[in-house]
Short mmCIF file of C-alpha atoms in Angstrom, two decimals:
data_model
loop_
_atom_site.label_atom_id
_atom_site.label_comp_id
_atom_site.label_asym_id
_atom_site.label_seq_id
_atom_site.Cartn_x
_atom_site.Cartn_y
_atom_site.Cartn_z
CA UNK A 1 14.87 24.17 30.64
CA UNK A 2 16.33 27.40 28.76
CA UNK A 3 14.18 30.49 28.73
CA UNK A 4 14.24 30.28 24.48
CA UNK A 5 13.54 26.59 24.56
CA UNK A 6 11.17 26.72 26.62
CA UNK A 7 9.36 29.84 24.46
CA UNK A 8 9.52 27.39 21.87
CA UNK A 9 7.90 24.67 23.38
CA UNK A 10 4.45 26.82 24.18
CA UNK A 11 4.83 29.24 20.86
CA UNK A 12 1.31 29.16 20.69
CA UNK A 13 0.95 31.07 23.97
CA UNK A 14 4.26 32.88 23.98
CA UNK A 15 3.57 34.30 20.18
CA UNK A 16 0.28 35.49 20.87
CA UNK A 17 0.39 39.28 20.87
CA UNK A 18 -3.11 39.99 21.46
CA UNK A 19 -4.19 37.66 24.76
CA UNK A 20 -2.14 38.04 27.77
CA UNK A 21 -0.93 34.05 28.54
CA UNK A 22 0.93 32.35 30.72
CA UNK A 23 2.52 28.91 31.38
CA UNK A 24 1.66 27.64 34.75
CA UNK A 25 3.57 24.71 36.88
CA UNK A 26 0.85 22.79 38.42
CA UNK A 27 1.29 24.63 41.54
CA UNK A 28 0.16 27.79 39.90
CA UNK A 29 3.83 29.09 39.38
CA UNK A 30 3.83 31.62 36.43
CA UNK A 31 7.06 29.84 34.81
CA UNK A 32 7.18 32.55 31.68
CA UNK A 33 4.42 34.82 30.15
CA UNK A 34 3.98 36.65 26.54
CA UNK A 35 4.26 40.67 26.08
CA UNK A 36 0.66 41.65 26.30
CA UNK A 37 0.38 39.72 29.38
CA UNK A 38 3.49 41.58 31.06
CA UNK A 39 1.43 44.77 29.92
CA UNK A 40 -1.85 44.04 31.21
CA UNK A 41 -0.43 42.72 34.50
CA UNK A 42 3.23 43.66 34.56
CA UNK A 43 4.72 40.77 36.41
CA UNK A 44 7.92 42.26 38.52
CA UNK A 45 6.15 41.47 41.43
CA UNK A 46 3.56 38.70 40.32
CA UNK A 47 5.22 35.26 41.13
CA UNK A 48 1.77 32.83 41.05
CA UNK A 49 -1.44 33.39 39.63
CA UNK A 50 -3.45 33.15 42.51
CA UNK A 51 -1.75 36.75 42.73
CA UNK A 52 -3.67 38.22 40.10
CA UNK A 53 -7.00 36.23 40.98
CA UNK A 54 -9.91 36.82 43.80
CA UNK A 55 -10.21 33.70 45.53
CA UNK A 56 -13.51 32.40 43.68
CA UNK A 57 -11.27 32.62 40.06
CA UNK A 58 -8.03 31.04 42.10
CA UNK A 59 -10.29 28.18 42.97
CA UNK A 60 -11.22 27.72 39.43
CA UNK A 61 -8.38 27.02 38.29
CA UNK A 62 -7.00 24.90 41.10
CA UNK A 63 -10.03 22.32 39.97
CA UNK A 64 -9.36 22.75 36.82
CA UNK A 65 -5.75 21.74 37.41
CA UNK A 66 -6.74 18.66 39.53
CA UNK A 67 -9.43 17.74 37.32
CA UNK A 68 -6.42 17.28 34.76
CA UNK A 69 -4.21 15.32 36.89
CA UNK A 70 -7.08 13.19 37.33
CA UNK A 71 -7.84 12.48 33.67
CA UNK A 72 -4.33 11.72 32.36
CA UNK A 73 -4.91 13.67 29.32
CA UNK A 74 -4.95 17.01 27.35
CA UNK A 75 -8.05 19.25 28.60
CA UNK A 76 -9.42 22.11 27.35
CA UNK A 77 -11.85 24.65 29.37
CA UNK A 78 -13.21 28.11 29.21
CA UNK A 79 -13.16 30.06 32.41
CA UNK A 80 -14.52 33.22 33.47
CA UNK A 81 -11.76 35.45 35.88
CA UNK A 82 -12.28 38.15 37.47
CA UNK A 83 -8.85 39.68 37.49
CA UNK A 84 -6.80 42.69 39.65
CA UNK A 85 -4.41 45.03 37.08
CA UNK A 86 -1.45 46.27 38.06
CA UNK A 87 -2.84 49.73 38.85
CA UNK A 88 -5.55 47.82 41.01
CA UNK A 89 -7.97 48.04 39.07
CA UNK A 90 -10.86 44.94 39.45
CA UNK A 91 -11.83 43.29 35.72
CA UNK A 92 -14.01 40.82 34.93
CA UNK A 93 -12.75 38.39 31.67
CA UNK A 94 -13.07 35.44 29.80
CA UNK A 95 -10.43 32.90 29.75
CA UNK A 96 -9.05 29.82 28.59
CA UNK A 97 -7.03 27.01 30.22
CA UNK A 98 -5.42 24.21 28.47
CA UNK A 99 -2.83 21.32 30.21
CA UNK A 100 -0.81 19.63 28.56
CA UNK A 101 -0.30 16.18 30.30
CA UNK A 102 3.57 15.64 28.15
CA UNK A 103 4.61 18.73 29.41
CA UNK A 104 2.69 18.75 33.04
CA UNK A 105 1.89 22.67 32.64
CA UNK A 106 -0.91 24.80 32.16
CA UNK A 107 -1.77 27.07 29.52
CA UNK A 108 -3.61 29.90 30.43
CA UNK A 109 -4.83 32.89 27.90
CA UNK A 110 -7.23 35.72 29.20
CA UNK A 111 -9.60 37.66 26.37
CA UNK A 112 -8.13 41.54 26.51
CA UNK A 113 -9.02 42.94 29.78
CA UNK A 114 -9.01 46.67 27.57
CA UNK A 115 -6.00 48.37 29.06
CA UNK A 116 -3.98 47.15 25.73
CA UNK A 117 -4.07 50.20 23.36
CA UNK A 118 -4.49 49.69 19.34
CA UNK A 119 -5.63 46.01 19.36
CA UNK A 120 -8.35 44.02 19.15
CA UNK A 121 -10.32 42.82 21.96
CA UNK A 122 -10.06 39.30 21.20
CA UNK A 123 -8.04 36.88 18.69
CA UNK A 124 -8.43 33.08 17.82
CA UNK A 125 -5.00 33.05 16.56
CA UNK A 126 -2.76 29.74 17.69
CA UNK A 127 -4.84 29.95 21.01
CA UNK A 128 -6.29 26.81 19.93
CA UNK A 129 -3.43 25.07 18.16
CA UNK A 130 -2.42 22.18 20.03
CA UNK A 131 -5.81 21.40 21.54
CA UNK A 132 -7.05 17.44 21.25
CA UNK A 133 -9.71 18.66 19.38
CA UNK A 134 -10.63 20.69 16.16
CA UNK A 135 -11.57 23.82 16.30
CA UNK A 136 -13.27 26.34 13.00
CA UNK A 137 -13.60 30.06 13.22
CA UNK A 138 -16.80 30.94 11.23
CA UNK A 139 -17.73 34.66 9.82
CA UNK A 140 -21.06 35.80 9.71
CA UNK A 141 -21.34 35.01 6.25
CA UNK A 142 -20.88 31.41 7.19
CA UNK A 143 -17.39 31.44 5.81
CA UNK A 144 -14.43 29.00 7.68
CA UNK A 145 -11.99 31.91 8.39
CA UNK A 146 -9.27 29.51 10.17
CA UNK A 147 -9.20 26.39 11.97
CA UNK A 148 -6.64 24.70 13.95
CA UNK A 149 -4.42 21.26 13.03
CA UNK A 150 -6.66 18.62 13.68
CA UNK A 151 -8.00 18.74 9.82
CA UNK A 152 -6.78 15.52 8.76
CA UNK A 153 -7.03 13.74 12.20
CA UNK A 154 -11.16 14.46 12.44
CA UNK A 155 -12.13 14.63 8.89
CA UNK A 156 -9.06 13.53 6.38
CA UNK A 157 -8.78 16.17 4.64
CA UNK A 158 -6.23 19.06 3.77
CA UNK A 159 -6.41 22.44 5.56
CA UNK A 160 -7.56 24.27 2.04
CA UNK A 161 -10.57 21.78 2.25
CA UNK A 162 -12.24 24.26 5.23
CA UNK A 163 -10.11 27.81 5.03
CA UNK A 164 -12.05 30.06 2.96
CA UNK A 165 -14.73 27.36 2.16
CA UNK A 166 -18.63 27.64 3.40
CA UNK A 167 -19.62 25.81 6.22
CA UNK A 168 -21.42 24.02 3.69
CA UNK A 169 -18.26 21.88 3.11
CA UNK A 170 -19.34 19.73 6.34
CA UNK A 171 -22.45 18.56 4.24
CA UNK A 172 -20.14 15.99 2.68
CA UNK A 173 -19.48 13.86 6.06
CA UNK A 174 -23.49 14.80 7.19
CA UNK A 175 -26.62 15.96 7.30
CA UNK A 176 -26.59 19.63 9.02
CA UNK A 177 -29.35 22.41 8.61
CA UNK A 178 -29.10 26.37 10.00
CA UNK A 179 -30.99 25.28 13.25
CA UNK A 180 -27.68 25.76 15.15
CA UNK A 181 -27.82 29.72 14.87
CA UNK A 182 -32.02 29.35 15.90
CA UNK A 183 -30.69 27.63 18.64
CA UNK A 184 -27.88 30.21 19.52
CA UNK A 185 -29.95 32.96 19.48
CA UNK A 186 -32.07 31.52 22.07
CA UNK A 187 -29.64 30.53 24.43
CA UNK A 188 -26.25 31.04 22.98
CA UNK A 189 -25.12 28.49 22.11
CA UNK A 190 -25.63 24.95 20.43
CA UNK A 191 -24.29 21.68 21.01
CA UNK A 192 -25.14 17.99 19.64
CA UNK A 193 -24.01 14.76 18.56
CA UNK A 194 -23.28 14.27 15.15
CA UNK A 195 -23.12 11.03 13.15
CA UNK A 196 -19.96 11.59 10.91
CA UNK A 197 -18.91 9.06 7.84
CA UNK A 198 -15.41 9.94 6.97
CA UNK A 199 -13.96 8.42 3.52
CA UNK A 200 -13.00 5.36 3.45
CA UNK A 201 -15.96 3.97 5.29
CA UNK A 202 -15.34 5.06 9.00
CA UNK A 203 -17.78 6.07 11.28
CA UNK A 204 -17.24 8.48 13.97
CA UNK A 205 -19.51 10.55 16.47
CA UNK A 206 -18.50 13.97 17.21
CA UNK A 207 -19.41 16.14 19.68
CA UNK A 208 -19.87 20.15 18.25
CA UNK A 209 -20.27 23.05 20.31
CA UNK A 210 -20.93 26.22 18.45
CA UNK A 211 -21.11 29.72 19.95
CA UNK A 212 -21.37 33.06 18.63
CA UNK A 213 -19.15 36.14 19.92
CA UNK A 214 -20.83 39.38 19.45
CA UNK A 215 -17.04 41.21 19.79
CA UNK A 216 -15.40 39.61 16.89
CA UNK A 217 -18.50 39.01 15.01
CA UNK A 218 -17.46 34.76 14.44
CA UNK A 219 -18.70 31.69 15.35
CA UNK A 220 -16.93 29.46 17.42
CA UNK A 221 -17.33 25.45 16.57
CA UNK A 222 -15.37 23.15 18.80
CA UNK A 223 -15.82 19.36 17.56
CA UNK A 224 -14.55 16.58 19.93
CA UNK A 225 -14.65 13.02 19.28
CA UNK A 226 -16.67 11.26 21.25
CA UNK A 227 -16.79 8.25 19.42
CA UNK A 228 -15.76 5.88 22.33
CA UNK A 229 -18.48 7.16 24.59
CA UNK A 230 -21.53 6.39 22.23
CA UNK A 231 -19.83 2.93 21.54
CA UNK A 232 -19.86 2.01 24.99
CA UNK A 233 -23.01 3.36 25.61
CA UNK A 234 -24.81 1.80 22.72
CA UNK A 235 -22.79 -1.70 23.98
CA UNK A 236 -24.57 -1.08 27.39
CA UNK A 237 -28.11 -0.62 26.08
CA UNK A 238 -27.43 -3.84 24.18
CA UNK A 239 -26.16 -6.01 26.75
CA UNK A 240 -29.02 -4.29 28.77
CA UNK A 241 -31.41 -5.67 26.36
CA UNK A 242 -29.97 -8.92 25.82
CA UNK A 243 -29.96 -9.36 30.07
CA UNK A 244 -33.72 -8.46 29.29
CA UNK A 245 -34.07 -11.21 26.98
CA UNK A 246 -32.06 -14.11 29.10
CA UNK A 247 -34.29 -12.72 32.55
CA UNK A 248 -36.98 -13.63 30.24
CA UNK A 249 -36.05 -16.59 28.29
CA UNK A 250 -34.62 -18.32 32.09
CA UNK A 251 -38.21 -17.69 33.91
CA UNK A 252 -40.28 -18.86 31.57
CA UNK A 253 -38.02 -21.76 29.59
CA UNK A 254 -39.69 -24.04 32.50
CA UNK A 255 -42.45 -23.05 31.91
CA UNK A 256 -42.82 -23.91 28.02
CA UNK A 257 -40.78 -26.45 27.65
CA UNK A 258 -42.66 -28.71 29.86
CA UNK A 259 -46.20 -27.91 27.87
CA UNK A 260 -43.96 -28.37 24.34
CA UNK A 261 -42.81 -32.16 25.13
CA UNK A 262 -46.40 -32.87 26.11
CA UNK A 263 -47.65 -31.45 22.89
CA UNK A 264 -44.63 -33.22 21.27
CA UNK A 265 -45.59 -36.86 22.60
CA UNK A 266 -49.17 -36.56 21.91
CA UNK A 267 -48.69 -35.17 18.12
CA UNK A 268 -46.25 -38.65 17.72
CA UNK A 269 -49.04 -40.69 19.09
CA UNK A 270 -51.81 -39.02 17.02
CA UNK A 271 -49.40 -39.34 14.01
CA UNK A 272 -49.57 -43.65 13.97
CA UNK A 273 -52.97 -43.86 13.34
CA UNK A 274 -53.70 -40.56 11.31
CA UNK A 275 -54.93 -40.66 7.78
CA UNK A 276 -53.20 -38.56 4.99
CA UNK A 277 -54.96 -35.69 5.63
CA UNK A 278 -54.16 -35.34 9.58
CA UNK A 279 -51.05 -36.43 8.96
CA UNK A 280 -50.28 -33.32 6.80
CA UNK A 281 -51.86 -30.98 9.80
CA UNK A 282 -50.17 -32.81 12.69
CA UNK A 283 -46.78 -32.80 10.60
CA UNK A 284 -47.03 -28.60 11.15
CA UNK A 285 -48.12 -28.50 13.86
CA UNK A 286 -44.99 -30.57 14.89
CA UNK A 287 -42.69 -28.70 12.74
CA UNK A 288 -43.55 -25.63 14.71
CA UNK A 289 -42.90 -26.93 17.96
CA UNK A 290 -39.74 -27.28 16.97
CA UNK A 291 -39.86 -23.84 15.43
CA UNK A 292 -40.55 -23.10 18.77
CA UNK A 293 -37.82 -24.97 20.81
CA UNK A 294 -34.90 -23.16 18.49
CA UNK A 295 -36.56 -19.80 19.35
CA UNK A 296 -36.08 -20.39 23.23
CA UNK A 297 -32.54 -22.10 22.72
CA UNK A 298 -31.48 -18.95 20.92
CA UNK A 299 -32.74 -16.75 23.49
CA UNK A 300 -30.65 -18.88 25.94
CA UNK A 301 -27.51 -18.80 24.31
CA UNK A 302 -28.36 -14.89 24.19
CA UNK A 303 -28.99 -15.04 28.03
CA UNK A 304 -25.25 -15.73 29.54
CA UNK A 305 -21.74 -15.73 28.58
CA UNK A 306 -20.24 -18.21 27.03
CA UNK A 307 -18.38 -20.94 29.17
CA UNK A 308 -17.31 -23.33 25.91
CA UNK A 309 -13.77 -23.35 26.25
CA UNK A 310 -11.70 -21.56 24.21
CA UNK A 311 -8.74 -22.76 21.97
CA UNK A 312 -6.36 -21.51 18.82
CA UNK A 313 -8.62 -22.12 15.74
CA UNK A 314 -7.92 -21.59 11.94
CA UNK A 315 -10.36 -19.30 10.91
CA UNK A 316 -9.40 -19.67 6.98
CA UNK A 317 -10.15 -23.56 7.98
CA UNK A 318 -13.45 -22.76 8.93
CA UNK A 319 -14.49 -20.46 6.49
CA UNK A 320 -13.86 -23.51 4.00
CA UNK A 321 -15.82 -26.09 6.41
CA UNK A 322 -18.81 -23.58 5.96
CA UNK A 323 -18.53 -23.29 2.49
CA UNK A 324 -18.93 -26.76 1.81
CA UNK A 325 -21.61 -27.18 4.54
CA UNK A 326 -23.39 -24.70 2.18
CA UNK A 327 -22.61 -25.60 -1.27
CA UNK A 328 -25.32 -27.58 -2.28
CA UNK A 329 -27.54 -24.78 -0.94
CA UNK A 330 -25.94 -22.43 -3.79
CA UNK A 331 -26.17 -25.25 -6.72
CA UNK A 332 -29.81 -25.55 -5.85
CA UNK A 333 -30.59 -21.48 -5.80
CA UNK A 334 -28.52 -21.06 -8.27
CA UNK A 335 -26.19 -18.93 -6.50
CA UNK A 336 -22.24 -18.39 -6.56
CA UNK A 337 -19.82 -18.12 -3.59
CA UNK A 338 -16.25 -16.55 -4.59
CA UNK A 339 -13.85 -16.65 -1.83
CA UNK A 340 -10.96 -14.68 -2.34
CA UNK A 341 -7.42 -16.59 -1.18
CA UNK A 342 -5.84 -15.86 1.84
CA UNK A 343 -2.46 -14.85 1.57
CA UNK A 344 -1.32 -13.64 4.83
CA UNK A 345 0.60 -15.40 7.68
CA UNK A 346 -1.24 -17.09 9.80
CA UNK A 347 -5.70 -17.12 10.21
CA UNK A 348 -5.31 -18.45 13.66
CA UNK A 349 -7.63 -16.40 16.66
CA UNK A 350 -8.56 -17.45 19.86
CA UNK A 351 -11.82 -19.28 20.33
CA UNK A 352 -14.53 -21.57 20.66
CA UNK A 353 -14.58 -23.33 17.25
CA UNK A 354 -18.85 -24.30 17.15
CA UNK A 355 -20.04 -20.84 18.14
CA UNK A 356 -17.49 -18.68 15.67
CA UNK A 357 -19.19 -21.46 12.72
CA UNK A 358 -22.46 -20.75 13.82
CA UNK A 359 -21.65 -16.95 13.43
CA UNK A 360 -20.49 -17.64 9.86
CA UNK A 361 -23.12 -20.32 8.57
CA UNK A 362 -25.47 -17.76 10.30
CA UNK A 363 -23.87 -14.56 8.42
CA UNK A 364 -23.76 -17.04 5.22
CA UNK A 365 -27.80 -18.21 5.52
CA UNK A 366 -28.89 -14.47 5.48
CA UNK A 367 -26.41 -13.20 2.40
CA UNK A 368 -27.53 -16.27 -0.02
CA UNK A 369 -31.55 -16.07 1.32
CA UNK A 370 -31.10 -12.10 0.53
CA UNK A 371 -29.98 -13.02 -3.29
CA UNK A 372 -32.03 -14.28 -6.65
CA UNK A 373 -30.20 -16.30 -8.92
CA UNK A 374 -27.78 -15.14 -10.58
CA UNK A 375 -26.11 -13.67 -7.01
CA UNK A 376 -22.65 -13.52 -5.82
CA UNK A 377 -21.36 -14.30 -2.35
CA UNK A 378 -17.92 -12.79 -2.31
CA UNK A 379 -15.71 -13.76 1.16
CA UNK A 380 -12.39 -12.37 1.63
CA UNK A 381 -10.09 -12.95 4.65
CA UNK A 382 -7.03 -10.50 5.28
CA UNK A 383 -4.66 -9.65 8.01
CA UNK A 384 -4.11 -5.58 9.15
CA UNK A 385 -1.40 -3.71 10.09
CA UNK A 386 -2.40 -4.10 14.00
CA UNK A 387 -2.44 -7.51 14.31
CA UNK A 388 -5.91 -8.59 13.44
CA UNK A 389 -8.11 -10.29 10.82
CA UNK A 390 -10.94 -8.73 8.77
CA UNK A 391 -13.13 -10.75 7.40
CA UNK A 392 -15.68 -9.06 4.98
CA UNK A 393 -18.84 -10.84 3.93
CA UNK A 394 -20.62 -9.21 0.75
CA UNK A 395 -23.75 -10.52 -1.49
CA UNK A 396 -25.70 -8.86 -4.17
CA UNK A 397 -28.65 -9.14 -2.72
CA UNK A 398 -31.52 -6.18 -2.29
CA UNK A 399 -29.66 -4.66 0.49
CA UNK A 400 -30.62 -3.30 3.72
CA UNK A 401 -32.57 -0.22 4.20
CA UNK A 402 -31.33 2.79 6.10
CA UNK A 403 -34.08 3.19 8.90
CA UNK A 404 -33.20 -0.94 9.36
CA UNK A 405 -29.78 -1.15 9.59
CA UNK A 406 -29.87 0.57 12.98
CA UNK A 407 -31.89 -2.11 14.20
CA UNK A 408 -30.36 -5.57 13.42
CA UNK A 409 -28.77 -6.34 16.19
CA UNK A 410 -31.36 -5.72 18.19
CA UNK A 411 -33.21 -9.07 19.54
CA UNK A 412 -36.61 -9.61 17.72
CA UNK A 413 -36.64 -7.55 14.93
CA UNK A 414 -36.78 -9.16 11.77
CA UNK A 415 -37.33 -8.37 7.98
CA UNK A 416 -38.53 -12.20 7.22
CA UNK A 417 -41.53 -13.62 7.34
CA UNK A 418 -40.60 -16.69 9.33
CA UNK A 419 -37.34 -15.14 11.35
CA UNK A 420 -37.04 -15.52 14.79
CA UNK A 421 -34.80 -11.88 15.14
CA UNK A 422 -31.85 -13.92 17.30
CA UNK A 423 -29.60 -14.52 14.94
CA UNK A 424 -27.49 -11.33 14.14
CA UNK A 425 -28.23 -10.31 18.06
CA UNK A 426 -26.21 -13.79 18.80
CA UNK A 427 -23.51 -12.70 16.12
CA UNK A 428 -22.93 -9.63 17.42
CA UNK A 429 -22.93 -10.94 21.30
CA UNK A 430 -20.38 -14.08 19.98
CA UNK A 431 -17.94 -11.85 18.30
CA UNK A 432 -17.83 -9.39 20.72
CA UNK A 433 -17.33 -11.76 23.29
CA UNK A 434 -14.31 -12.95 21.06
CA UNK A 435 -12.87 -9.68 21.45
CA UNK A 436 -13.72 -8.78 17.79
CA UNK A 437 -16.33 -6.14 16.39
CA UNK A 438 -18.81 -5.79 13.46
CA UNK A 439 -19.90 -3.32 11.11
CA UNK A 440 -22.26 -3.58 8.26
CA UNK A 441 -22.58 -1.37 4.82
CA UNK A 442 -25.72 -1.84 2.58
CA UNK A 443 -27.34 -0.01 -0.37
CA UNK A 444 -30.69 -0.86 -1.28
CA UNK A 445 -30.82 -2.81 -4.83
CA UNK A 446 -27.08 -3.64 -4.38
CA UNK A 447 -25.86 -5.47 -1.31
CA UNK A 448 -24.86 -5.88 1.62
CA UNK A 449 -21.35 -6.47 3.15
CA UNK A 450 -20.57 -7.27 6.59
CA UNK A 451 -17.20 -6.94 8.17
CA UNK A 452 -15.95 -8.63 11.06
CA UNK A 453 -12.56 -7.93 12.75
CA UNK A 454 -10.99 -10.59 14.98
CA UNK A 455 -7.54 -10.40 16.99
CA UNK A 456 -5.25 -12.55 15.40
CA UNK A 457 -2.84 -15.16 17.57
CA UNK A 458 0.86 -15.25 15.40
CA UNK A 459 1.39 -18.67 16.12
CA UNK A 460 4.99 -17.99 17.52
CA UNK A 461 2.93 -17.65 20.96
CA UNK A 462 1.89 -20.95 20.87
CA UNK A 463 5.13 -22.48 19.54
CA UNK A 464 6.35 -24.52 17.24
CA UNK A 465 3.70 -27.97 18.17
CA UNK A 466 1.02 -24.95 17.20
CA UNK A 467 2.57 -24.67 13.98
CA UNK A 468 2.59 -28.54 13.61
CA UNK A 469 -1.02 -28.54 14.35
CA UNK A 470 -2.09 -25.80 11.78
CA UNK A 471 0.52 -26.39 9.16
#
């Protein structure tokens, strides 16, 4: 690679003319460094870092290196050195080290280790740049001095949204208080999780680690997304919980259902020769035996995988079979259902047919039981960019509160007065298990609208007897 291509390539450290920096091969090799570095350390000698490094800071870097390798990825740390000048001279500095897995080199840039005359000790400028994640430089004042190009990645919006703008300006994707500088005080720094709803609709968690440097007088916020991490994790607690529920439902099944038929017979027998008045008691108590028996089947089904075999199904086809299951349902609550008209290529996913209908007549139930008359059900089935189908479910019902809608996946819990709590637990498991997710949206005194997103199957896979079958 030419020397002035190659300056191009890693601008952000070879521009810098405040930090010393280097580009490192993975072997520690300094392949090309920036003026102040060439000052601070002169380099007609230096041929590898570990040159300019006691062992402890060497070995630093080394796992920092391999720790890279390992993780396939861009990686960001801060290190502290302690470093030997060109006159000899021992100095203890902070540092940061950044590899860049398309390049396979490391990035290294050391705060001023004060034998630079007429600069500052430390700037933010471009050391940042290319880093996977965003980064804000925050004055005292709490106004966003710079931040690096991530804007629109993490949050959407343009660079002018944050640069020059209050912190404040974060208040629009959540909730945030001053606790973050109590916090720093104390122990200098602050980190946590924030929930973060960027327009149109998405949810994202990020990570943000704040710090305050007493030299330059800023604030230091690093956000990372770490959005796959509490998806997994929540996933985990779920399945953990619904492993909870089958371990339960499979020891004691047994032991019910064996009590429930003898209940079962004797109510029939009591039944022929009961008079109108025990005939009205016997008929709930059998009613809720059965209430019962549907409770322990859905904590089965919740219990183990499904085995039903899987096949191409048309998912516009079932929408319709559902809607017609339900029709009468709407004439009687006086209720409408609008479905909008699919116009893309093809609604065909991979499946088992009964359980995907029991998610929808399921999904269905709860929108019309959450509306008065007068309410619309509005379906609408579309295809993406990425090969999938989104299917959103919306009523005009009273709408979900926010300390519930956290919770309705979660076996057993239950806003109605005669729900078992199973149902959106075994929606959640069945479309998951399709390869598919779901998201909900609700405002209290307006609606609700649930969106599922399946992978779609382009019936080219299947040939053209597939497209004879689904025509």
């Amino acid at each position: 690679m030419k020397f002035e291509k190659f300056k191009e390539e890693f601008s952000y450290v070879m521009n810098d003319t405040i930090r010393p920096g280097a580009v490192l091969e993975l072997d520690g090799t300094i392949a090309c460094a920036n003026n102040p570095f060439l000052i601070a350390f002169g380099n007609d000698q230096l041929h590898n870092v570990e040159e300019l490094l006691d062992d402890a800071s060497y070995k630093k870097v080394k796992s920092f290196i391999q720790k890279a390798i390992d993780m396939k990825c861009n990686t960001f740390d801060e290190v502290s050195f302690t470093l030997t000048l060109h006159h000899h001279e021992k100095k203890r500095v902070n540092g940061i080290l950044f590899y860049s897995e398309e390049k396979q080199k490391v990035n290294i840039l050391f705060d001023n280790p004060g034998n630079l005359k007429n600069v500052p000790v430390k700037s933010y400028e471009n050391v940042t740049y290319f880093a996977d994640f965003f980064v804000m430089i925050v004055d005292e004042e709490g106004i966003i001095r710079d931040i690096n190009n991530k804007h629109l990645q993490y949050f959407n919006k343009p660079r002018e949204f944050f640069v020059g703008q209050s912190y404040e300006v974060l208040a629009e994707f959540y909730q945030h208080d001053n606790s973050y500088k109590t916090q720093i005080s104390l122990n200098g720094y602050d980190e946590r999780i924030h929930r973060i709803e960027i327009p149109p609709g998405e949810v994202r968690y990020y990570h943000m680690f704040t710090y305050y440097d007493k030299e330059t007088a800023m604030y230091y916020v690093r956000i990372c997304d770490c959005t796959e991490m509490i998806n997994m994790e929540q996933q985990l607690a779920h399945l953990g919980t619904l492993s909870t529920v089958g371990q339960l439902a499979a020891s004691i099944a047994h032991e019910i259902r064996n009590p429930m038929t003898t209940l079962k017979g004797f109510v029939q027998l009591l039944k022929i020769s009961a008079r109108d008045e025990a005939q009205k008691y016997l008929s709930v108590i059998d009613s809720e035996i059965e209430r019962m028996e549907i409770i322990l089947s859905e904590m089965l089904v919740l219990s183990k995988p499904s085995e039903k075999e899987k096949t191409p199904i048309s998912l516009q086809k079932l929408l319709t079979n559902v809607i017609q299951i339900l029709y009468p349902q709407t004439i009687k609550d006086r209720l409408t259902i609008d479905q909008v008209e699919f116009t893309g290529n093809s609604s065909i996913i991979y499946g088992n047919g009964d359980r995907i209908k029991q998610v929808l007549l399921n999904l269905f139930k709860n929108s019309l039981e959450a509306m008065s008359p007068g309410g619309t059900l509005t379906i609408e089935l579309v295809e993406n960019e990425k090969e999938q189908l989104v299917l959103t479910i919306g009523d005009t019902g009273a709408g979900i509160s926010a300390k519930q809608i956290d919770r309705i996946f979660t076996p057993f819990f239950t806003s109605k007065v005669d729900g078992t709590g199973l149902g959106l637990p075994f929606v959640k498991k069945t479309v998951e298990e399709h390869g598919g997710k779901i998201a909900v949206e609700s405002e209290e005194g307006k609606g609700t609208v649930f969106t599922l997103v399946f992978p779609q199957l382009s019936p080219k896979i299947i040939g053209q007897e597939y497209n004879k079958m689904f025509a």
